[in-house]
Coordinates of C-alpha atoms in Angstrom, one line a residue:
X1 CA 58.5 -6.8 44.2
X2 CA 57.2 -10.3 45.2
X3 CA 59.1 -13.4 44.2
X4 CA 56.9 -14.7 41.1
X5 CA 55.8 -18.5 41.7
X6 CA 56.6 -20.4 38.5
X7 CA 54.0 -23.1 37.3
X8 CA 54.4 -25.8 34.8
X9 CA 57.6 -27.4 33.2
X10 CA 59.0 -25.9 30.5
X11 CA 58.6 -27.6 26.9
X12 CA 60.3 -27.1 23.7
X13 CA 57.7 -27.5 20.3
X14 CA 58.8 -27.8 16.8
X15 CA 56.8 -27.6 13.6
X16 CA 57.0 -30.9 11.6
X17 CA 59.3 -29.2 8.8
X18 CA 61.4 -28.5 12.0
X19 CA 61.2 -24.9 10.8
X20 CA 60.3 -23.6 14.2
X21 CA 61.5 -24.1 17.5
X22 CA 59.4 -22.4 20.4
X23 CA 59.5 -22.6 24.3
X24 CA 56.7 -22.9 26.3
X25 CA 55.3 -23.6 29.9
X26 CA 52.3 -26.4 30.2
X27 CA 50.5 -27.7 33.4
X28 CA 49.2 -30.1 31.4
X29 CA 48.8 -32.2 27.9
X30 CA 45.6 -29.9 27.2
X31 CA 47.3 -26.7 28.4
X32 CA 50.4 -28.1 26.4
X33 CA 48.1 -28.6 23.1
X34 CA 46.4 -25.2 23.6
X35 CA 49.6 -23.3 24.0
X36 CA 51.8 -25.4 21.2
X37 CA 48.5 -24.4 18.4
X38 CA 48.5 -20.7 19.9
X39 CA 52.2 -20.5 19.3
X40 CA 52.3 -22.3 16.0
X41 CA 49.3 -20.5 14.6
X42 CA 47.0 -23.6 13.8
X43 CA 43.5 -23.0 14.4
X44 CA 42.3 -24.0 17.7
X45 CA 39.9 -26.2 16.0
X46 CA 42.2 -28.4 13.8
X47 CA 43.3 -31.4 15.4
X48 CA 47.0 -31.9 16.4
X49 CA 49.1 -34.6 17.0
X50 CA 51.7 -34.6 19.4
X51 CA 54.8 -36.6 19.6
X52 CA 58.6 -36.7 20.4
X53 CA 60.7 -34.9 17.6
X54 CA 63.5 -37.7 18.6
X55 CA 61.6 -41.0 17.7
X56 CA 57.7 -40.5 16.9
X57 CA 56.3 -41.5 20.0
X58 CA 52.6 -39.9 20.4
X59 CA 51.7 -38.2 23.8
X60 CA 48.4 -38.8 24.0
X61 CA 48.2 -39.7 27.4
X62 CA 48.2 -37.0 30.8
X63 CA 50.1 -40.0 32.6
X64 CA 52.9 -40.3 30.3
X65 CA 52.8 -36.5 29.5
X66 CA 53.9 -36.1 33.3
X67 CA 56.8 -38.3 33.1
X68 CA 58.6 -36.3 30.0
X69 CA 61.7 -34.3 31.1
X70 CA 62.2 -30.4 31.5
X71 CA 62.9 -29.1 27.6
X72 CA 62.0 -32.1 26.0
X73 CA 61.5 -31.4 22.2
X74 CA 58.0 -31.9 21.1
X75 CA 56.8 -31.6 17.2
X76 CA 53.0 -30.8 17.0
X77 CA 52.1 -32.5 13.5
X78 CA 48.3 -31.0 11.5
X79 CA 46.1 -33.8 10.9
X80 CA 47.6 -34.3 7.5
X81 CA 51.2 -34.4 8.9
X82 CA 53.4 -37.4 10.0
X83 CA 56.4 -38.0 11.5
X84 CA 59.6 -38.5 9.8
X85 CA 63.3 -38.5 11.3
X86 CA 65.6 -35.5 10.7
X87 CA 65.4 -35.2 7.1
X88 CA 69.2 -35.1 5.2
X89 CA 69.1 -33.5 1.5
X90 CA 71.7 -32.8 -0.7
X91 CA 72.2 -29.7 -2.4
X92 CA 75.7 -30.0 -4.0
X93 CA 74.9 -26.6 -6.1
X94 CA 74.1 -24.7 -2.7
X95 CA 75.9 -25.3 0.2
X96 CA 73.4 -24.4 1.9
X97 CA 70.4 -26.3 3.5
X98 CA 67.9 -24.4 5.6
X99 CA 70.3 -22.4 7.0
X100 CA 72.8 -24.9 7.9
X101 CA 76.1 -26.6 6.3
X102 CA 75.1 -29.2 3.4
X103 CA 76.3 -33.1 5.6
X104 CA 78.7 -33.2 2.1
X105 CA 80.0 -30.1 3.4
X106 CA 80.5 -30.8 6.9
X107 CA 82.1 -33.7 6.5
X108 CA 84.6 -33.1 3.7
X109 CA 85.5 -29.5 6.3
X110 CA 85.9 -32.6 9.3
X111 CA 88.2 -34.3 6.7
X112 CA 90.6 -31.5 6.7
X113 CA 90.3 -30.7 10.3
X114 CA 88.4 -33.1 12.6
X115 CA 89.1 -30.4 15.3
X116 CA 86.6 -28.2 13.8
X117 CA 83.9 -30.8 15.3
X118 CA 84.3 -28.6 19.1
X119 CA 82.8 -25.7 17.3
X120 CA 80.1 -26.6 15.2
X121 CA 76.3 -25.3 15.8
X122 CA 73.6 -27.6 17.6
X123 CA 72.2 -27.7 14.2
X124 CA 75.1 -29.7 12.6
X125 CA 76.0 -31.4 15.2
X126 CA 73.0 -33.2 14.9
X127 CA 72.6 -33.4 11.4
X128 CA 75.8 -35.4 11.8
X129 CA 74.6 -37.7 14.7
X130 CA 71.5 -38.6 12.6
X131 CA 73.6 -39.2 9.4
X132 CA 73.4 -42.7 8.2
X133 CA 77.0 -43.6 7.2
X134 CA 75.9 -46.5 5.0
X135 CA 74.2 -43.9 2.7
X136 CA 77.3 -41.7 2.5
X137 CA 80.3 -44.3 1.8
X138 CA 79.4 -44.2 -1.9
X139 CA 80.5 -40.4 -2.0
X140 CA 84.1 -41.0 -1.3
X141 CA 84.2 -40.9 2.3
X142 CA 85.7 -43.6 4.7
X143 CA 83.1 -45.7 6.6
X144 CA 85.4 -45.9 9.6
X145 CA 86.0 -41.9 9.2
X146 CA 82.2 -41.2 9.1
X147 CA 81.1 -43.2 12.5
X148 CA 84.0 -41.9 14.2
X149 CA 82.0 -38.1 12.9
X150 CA 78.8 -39.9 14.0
X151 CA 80.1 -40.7 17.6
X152 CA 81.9 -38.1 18.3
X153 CA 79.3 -35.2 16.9
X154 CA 76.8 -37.0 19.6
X155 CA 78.9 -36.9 22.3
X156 CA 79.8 -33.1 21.5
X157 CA 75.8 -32.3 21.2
X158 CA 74.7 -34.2 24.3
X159 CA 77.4 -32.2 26.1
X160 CA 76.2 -28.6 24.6
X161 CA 72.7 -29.9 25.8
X162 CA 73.7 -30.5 29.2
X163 CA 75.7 -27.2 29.6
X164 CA 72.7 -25.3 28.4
X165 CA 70.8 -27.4 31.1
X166 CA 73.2 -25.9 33.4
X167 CA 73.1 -22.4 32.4
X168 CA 69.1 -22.9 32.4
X169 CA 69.2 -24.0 36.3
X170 CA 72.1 -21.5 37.4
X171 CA 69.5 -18.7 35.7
X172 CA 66.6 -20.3 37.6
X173 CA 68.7 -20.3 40.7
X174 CA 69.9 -16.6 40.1
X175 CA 66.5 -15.4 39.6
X176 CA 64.8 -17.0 42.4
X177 CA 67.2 -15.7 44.6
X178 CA 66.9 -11.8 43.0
X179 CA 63.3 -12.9 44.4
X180 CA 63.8 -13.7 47.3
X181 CA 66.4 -10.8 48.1
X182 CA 63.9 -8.2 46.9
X183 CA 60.9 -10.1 49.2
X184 CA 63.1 -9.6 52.4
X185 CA 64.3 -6.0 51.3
X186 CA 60.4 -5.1 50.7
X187 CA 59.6 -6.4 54.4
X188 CA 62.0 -4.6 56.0

């Protein structure tokens, strides 16, 4: 079994409700566009938009398309679609919002033990690094208290990210060397 020869750089896409989060592999924007429509099931014939989930930022351009980092999180917006930043609703009822702790929640759970910040999921750890603090000091909670949440639960997700960019290379790393085992094996 041959070594297989990996082309493209790998991509993450997200819908604009940020419903759906897919990995793909482009060579290119128009490869990228093709594939991100394929995978979210828009017709091939709609137009897309595509731009950074983080700020906005259309890639329109092959140029600056290149220049975009391994796993960099892309949302592919319809034509009647815009980009917003991560959207924060309350639900006091529920305490659940899409699957994920209510910010109330998560915050008044921090208040009893900030220690609980090392295990929270990627989701709430940045639904708490793009909380606006401002917005929530009116519900009880100390300002000082909620940027210390904001800092921190950026630091702990930056640091998930980058030990999942780790794991990503060491499995890169483990497979291309399988590869290249089972070439040398096959020629002896």
């Amino acid at each position: 079994m041959a070594s297989e020869e990996y082309s493209g750089k790998p991509y993450k896409i997200i819908d604009s409700k940020r419903e759906h989060k897919i990995g793909i592999v482009a060579t290119s924007l128009s490869d990228f566009m093709t594939k991100a429509q394929q995978k979210l099931d828009i017709n091939e014939n709609e137009p897309i938009k595509v731009v950074l989930e983080s700020d906005g930022t259309e890639i329109d351009e092959e140029d600056y398309f290149d220049t975009l980092e391994t796993n960099t999180l892309i949302m592919i917006l319809k034509s009647d679609q815009k980009w917003s930043p991560y959207d924060i609703s309350f639900k006091f009822a529920d305490d659940q919002i899409d699957g994920t702790q209510s910010l109330n929640s998560l915050i008044r759970r921090l208040q009893n033990d900030i220690g609980q910040i090392a295990f929270l999921s990627g989701c709430d750890l940045e639904l708490l690094s793009d909380m606006d603090p401002e917005s929530l000091v009116d519900l009880a909670f100390d300002r000082s208290f909620l940027d210390q949440v904001k800092e921190a639960s950026g630091r702990f997700l930056y640091e998930k990210r980058e030990a999942q960019d780790a794991i990503n290379l060491l499995k890169l790393y483990h497979a291309s060397t399988i590869g290249q085992n089972s070439t040398k094996k096959s020629k002896v």
